[in-house]
Short mmCIF file of C-alpha atoms and ligand atoms in Angstrom, two decimals:
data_model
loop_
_atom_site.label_atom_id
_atom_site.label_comp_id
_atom_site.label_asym_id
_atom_site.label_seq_id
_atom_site.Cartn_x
_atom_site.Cartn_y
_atom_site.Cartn_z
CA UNK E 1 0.00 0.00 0.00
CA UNK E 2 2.94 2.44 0.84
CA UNK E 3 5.56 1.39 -1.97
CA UNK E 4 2.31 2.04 -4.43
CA UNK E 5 1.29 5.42 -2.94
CA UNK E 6 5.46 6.04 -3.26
CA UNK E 7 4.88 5.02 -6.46
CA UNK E 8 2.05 7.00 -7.74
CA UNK E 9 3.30 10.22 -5.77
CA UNK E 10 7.04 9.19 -8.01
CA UNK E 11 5.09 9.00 -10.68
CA UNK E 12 3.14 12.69 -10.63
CA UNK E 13 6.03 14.10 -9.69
CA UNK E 14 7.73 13.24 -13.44
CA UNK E 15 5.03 13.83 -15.01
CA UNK E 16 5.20 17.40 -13.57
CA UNK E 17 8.67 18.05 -14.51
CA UNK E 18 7.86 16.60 -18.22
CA UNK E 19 5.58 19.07 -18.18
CA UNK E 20 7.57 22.24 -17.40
CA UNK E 21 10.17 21.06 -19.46
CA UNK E 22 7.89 20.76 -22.90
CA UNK E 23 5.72 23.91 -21.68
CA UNK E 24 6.23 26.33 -24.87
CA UNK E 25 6.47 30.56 -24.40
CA UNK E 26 3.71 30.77 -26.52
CA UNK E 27 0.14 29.76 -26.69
CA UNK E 28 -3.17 30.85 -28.24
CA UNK E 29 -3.76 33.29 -25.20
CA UNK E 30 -0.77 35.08 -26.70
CA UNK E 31 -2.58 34.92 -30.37
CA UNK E 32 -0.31 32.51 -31.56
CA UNK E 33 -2.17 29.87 -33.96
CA UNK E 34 0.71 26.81 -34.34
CA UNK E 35 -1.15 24.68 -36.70
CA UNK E 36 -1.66 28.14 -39.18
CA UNK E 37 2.15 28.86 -38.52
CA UNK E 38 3.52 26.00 -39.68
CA UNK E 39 1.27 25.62 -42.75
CA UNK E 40 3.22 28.59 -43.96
CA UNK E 41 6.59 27.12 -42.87
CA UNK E 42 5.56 24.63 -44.68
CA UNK E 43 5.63 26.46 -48.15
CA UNK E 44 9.35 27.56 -47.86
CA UNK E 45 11.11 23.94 -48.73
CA UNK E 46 14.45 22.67 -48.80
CA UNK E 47 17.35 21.23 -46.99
CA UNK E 48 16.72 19.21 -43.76
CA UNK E 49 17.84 18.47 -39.93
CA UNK E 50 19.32 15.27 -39.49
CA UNK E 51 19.45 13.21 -35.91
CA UNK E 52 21.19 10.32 -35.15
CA UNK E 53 21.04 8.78 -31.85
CA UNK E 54 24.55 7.03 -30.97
CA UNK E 55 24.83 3.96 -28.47
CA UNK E 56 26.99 6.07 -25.80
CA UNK E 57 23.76 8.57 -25.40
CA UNK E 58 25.04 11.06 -27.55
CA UNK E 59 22.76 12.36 -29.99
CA UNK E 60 24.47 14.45 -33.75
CA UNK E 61 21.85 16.84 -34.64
CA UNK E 62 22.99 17.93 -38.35
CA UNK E 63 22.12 21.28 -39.81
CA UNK E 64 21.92 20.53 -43.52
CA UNK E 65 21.86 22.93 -46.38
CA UNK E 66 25.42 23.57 -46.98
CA UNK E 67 24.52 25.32 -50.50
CA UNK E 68 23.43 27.95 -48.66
CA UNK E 69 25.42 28.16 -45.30
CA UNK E 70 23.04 26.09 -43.77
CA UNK E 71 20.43 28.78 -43.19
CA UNK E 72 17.59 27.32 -42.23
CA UNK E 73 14.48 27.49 -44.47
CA UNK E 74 10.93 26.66 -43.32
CA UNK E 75 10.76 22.72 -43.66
CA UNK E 76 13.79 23.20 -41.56
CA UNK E 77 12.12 25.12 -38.54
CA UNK E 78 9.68 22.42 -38.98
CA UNK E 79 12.26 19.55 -38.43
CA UNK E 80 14.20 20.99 -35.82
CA UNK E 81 10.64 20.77 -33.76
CA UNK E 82 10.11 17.49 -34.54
CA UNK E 83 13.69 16.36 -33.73
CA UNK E 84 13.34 18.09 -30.39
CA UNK E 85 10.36 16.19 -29.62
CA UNK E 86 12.52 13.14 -30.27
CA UNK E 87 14.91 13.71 -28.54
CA UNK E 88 12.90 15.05 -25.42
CA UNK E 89 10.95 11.10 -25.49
CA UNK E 90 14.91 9.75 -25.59
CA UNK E 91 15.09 7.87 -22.98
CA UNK E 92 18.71 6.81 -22.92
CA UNK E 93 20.35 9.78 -24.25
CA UNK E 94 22.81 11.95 -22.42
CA UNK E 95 24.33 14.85 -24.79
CA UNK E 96 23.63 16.28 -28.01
CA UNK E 97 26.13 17.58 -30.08
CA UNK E 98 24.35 20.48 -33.22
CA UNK E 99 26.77 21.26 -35.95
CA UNK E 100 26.21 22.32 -39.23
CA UNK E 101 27.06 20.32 -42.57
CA UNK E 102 30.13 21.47 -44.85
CA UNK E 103 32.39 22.90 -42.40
CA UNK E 104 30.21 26.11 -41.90
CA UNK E 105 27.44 26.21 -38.39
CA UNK E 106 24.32 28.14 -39.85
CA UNK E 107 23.87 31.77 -41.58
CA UNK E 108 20.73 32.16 -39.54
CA UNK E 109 17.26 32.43 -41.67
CA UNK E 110 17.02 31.79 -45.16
CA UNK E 111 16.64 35.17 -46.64
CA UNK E 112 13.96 34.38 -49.10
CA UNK E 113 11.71 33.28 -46.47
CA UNK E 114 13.08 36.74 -44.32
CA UNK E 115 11.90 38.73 -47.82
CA UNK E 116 8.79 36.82 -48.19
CA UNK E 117 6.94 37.15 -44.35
CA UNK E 118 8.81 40.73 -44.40
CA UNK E 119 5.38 41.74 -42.75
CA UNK E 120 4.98 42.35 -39.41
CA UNK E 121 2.04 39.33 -38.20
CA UNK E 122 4.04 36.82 -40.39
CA UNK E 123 7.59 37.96 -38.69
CA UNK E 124 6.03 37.66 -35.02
CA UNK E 125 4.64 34.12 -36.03
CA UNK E 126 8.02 32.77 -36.95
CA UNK E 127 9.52 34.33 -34.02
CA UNK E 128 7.44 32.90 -31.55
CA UNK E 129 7.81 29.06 -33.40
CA UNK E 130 11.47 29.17 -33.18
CA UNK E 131 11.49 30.52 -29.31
CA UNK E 132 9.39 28.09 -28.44
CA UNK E 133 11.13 25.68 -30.42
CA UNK E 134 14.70 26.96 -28.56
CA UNK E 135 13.43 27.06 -25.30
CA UNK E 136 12.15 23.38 -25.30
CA UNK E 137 15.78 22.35 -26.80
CA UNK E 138 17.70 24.69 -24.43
CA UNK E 139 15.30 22.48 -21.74
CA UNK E 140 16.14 19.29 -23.12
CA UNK E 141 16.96 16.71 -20.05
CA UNK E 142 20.52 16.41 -22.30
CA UNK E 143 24.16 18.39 -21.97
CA UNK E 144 23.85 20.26 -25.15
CA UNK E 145 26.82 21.77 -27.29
CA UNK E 146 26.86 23.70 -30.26
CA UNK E 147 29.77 22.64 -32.68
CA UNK E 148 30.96 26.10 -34.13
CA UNK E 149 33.02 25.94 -37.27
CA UNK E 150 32.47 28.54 -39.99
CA UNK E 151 30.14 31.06 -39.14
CA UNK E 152 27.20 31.05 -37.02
CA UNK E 153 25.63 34.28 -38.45
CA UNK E 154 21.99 36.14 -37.46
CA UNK E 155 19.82 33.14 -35.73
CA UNK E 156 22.55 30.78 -36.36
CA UNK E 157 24.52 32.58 -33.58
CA UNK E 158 21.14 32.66 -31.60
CA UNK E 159 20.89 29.13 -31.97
CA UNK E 160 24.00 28.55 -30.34
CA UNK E 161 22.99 30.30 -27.21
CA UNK E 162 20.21 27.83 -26.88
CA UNK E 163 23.13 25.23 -26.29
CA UNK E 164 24.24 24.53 -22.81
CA UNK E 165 28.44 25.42 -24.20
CA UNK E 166 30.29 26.11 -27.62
CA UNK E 167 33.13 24.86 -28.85
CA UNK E 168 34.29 26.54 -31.36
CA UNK E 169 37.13 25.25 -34.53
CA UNK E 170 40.35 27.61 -35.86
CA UNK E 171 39.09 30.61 -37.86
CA UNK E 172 35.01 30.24 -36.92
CA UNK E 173 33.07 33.23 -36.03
CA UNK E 174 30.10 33.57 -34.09
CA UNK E 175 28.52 36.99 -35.29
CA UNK E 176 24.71 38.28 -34.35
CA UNK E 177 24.60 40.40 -37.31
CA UNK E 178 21.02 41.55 -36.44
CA UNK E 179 21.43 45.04 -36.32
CA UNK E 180 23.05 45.52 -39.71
CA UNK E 181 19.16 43.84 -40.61
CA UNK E 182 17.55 46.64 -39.39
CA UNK E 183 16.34 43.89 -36.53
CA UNK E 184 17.34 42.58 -33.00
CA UNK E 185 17.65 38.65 -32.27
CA UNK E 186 13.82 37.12 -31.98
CA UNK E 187 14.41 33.52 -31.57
CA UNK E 188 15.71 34.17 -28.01
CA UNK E 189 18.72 34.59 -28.98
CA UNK E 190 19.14 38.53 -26.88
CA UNK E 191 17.71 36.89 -23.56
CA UNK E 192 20.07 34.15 -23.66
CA UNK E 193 23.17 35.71 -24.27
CA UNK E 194 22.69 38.28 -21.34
CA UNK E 195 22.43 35.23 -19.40
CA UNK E 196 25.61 34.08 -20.89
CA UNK E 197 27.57 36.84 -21.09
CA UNK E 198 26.22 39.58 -19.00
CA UNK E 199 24.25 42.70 -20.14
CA UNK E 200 27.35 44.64 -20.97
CA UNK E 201 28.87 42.43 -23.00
CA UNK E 202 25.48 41.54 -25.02
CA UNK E 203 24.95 45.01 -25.13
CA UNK E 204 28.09 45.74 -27.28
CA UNK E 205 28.27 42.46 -28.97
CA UNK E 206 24.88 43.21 -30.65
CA UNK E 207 24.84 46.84 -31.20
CA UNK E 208 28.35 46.83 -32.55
CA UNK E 209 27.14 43.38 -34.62
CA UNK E 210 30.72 42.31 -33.72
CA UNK E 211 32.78 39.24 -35.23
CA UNK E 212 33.04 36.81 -32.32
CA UNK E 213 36.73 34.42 -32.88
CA UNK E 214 37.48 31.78 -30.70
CA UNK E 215 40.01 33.30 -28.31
CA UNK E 216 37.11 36.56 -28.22
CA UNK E 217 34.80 33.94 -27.30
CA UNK E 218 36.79 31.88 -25.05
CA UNK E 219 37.89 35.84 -22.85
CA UNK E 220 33.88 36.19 -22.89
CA UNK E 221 32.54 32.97 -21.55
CA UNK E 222 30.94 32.17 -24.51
CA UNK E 223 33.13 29.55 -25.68
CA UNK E 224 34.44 26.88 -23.54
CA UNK E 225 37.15 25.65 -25.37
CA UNK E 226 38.84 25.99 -29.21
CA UNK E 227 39.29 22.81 -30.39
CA UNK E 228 42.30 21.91 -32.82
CA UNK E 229 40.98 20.14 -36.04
CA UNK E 230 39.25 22.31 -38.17
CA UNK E 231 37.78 19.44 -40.46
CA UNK E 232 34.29 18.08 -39.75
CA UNK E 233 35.05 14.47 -38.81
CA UNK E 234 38.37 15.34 -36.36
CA UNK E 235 36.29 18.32 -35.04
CA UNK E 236 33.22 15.86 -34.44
CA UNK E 237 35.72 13.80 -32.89
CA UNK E 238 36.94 15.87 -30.58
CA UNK E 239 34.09 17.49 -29.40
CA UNK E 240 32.17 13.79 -28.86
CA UNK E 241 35.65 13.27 -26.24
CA UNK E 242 34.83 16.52 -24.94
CA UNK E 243 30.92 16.06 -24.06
CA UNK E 244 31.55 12.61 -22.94
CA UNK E 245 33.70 13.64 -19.97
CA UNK E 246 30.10 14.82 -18.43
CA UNK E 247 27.99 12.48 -19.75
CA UNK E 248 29.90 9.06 -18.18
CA UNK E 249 27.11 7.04 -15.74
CA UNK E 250 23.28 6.11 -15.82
CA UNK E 251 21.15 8.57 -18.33
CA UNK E 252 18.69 9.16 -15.13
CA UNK E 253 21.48 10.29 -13.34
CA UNK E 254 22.78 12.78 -16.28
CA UNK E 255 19.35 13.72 -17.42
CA UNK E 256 18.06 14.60 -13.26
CA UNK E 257 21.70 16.75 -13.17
CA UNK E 258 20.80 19.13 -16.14
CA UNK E 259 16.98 19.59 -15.42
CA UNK E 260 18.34 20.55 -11.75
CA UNK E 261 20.94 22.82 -13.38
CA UNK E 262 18.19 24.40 -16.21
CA UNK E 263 15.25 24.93 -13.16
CA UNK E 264 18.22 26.70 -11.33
CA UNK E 265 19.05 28.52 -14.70
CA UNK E 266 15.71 29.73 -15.10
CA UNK E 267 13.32 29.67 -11.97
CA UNK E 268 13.47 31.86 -9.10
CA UNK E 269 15.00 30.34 -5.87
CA UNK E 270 11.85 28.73 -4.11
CA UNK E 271 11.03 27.44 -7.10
CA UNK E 272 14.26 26.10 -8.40
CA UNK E 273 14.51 24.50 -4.70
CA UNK E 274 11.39 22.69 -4.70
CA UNK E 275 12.26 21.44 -8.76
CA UNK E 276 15.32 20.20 -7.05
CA UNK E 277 13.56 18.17 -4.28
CA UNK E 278 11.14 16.80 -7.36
CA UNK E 279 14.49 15.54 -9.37
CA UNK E 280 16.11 14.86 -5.91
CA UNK E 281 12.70 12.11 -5.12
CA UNK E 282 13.11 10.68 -8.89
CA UNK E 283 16.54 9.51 -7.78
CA UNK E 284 16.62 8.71 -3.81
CA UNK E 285 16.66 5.15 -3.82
CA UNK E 286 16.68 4.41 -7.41
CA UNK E 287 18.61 1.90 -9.53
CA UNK E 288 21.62 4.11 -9.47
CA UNK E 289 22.07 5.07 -5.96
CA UNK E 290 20.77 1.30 -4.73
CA UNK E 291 24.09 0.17 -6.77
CA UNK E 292 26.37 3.03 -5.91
CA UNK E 293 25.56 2.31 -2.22
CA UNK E 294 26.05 -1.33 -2.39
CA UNK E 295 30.26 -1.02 -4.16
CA UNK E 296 30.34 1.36 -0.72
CA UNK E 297 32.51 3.54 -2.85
CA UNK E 298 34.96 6.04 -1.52
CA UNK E 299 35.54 9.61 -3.57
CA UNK E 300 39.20 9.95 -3.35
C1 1VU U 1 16.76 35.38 -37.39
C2 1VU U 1 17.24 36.51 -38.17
C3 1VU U 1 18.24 36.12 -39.25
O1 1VU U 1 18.86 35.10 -39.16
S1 1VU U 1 18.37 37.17 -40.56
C4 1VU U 1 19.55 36.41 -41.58
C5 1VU U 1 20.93 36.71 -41.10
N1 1VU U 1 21.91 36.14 -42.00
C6 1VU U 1 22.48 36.82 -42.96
O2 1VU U 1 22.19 37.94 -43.23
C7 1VU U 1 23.55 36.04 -43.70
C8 1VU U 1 23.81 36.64 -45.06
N2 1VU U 1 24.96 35.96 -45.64
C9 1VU U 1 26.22 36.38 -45.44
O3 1VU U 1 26.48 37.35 -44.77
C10 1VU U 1 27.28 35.57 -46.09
O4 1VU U 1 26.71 34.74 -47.08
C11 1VU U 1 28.03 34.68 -45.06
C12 1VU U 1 27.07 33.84 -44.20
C13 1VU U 1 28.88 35.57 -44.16
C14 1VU U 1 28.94 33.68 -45.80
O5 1VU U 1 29.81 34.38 -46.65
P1 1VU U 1 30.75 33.55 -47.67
O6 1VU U 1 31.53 32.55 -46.90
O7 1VU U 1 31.52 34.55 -48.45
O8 1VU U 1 29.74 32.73 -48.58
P2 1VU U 1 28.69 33.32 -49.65
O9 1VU U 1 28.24 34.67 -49.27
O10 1VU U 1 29.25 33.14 -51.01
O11 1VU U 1 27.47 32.30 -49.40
C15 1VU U 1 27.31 31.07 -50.09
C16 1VU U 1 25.92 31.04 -50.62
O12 1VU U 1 25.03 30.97 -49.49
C17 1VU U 1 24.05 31.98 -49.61
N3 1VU U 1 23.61 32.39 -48.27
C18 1VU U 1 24.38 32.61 -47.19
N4 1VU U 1 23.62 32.93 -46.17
C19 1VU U 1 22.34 32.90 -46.58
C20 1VU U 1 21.08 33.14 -45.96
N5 1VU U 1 20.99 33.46 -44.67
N6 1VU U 1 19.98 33.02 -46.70
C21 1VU U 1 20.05 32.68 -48.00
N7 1VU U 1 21.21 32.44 -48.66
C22 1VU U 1 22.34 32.56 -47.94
C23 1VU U 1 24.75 33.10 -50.35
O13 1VU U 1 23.82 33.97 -50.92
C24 1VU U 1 25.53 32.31 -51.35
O14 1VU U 1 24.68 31.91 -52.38
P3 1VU U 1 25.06 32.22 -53.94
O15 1VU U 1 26.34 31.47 -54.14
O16 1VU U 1 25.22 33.69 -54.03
O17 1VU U 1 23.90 31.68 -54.71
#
C-alpha cells in the first residue's frame, strides 16, 4: 500500500517536470495559432535536420543545407521541432552535439523566407515558433553543445545560445549580425546571451554586430574551449571526447543533473529548490544510488 502510494506520488512528480520542461512561451492566449504557422513554414522547402542517436547517449543533430550556409528554411524550422520532440521522449540519451554540414554552423534564416513574411504578423509568427522551439531544446533533459566551425551568423549565432556550451574550430566566427538587418535577435537569442555573457557584453556584442573568434569567445565565456581540427570528422571527434567527460554514468542520473541545473538557470529560488527536491525524489533510492551504495565507494 505504501511502496504504491510512493509510487504514484514518483510517478506525478515526473510527469510534472515533463511538463515544465515541454511547456512552450507561446500559446493561443498570446494569439499565436501553431497549426496556421507551420502551414506557412511549410511552403518555404528545402534542406533538412538530421538526428542520429549514438549507443553512448550522444545524440548528432545535423544542420543541412550547406549550399546555402546552412540557413535554415521553413521545412527546416519544422524539423528541428520534430527532432526536439525526439529527442525530449529519448530515454537513454545523455548529450547532443548540433553542428552544421560542410564545415560552416548556420547563416541564420534563409533570406527568401526573411523577404517573403517581411510583414509584421508573419515575422512575429516565426519568431514565436522558433522561441518556443529553442526554449524546449535549451530544456532538453541532455548536456547540449553547439559545434561552431564557420560562421554562425543572425539566428545561427542565436541558436548557439540555446546550447548549454560552444566549442568553437580555428578561424570560426560567431557573429549576431542583427542590427546591420535593421532587426534585433527574436528567436531568443538577446535573452540568452545576457544570461551568458552579461548585459554589458550583449549590449556591445549586438549593437556593434561584432565578429566573435574563438580566443574573443573563449575571454567572454561564450566559448568553452577551441578545439584543434578544423575538419568536420576530427572536429566531431573531438568534441564527442569533450561532451563525454560529463555524460559518463546512468542517463537518469545525467538527465536529473541538467533539469536541476536548467530549473536553477531559469526559476526563481523557491522554485528552483522545490524542482530540485522533485528531481532529488526521482533519484533517492533508485537503480543508481541502490548500486552506488552497495560497491560502498569512496571519492578519493
Ligand atoms: C533570425 C534573423 C536572421 O537570421 S536574418 C539572416 C541573417 N543572416 C544573414 O544575413 C547572412 C547573409 N549571408 C552572409 O552574410 C554571407 O553569405 C556569409 C554567411 C557571411 C557567408 O559568406 P561567404 O563565406 O563569403 O559565402 P557566400 O556569401 O558566397 O554564401 C554562399 C551562398 O550561401 C548563400 N547564403 C548565405 N547565407 C544565406 C542566408 N541566410 N539566406 C540565404 N542564402 C544565404 C549566399 O547567398 C551564397 O549563395 P550564392 O552562391 O550567391 O547563390
Amino acid at each position: 500500500m505504501v511502496i504504491s502510494m510512493w509510487k504514484n506520488l514518483l510517478q506525478t512528480t515526473k510527469e510534472r517536470i515533463l511538463q515544465q520542461r515541454r511547456m512552450s512561451v507561446y500559446n493561443q492566449a498570446h494569439g499565436y495559432e501553431e497549426e496556421l504557422v507551420k502551414k506557412q513554414l511549410q511552403q518555404f522547402a528545402g534542406g533538412s535536420i538530421n538526428l542520429t542517436k549514438e549507443d553512448s547517449g550522444i545524440g548528432i543533430l545535423t544542420l543541412n543545407n550547406p549550399k546555402i550556409m546552412n540557413a535554415f528554411t521553413g521545412t527546416m524550422m519544422l524539423e528541428l521541432q520534430e527532432r526536439v520532440t525526439e529527442l525530449e521522449n529519448w530515454k537513454d540519451g545523455k548529450g547532443l552535439i548540433i553542428y552544421g554540414a560542410g564545415n560552416t554552423f548556420c547563416s541564420g534564416s534563409d533570406l527568401k523566407v526573411v523577404k517573403a513574411i517581411s510583414n509584421s504578423q508573419d515575422g512575429m509568427n516565426m519568431c514565436m515558433f522558433m522561441q518556443n522551439t529553442l526554449t524546449r531544446l535549451m530544456r532538453l533533459p541532455l548536456i547540449t553543445v553547439a559545434l561552431v566551425q564557420g560562421k554562425a551568423i543572425g539566428g545561427g549565432a542565436e541558436l548557439t545560445t540555446a546550447c548549454d556550451f560552444r566549442l568553437m574550430t580555428p578561424g570560426s566566427e560567431i557573429r549576431f549580425v542583427h542590427k546591420l538587418m535593421g532587426l534585433v535577435p527574436g528567436w531568443g537569442g538577446g535573452a540568452r546571451l545576457v544570461r551568458i555573457v552579461g548585459s554589458r557584453a550583449a549590449l556591445k556584442l549586438l549593437s556593434g554586430a561584432t565578429r566573435v573568434d574563438p580566443e574573443r569567445a573563449l575571454h567572454l565565456g561564450l566559448s568553452e574551449e577551441t578545439l584543434s581540427s578544423s575538419d568536420e570528422a576530427g572536429a566531431l571527434e573531438e568534441a564527442r571526447a569533450w561532451l563525454s567527460q560529463y555524460t559518463e554514468g546512468p542517463a537518469s542520473v545525467i538527465q536529473a543533473t541538467k533539469e536541476m541545473v536548467a530549473a536553477g538557470r531559469e526559476l526563481l529560488l523557491e522554485a528552483a529548490l522545490r524542482t530540485e527536491k522533485d528531481i532529488f525524489g526521482t533519484l533517492w533510492g533508485g537503480p543508481a544510488n541502490l548500486q552506488a551504495l552497495a560497491t560502498r565507494p569512496k571519492h578519493k
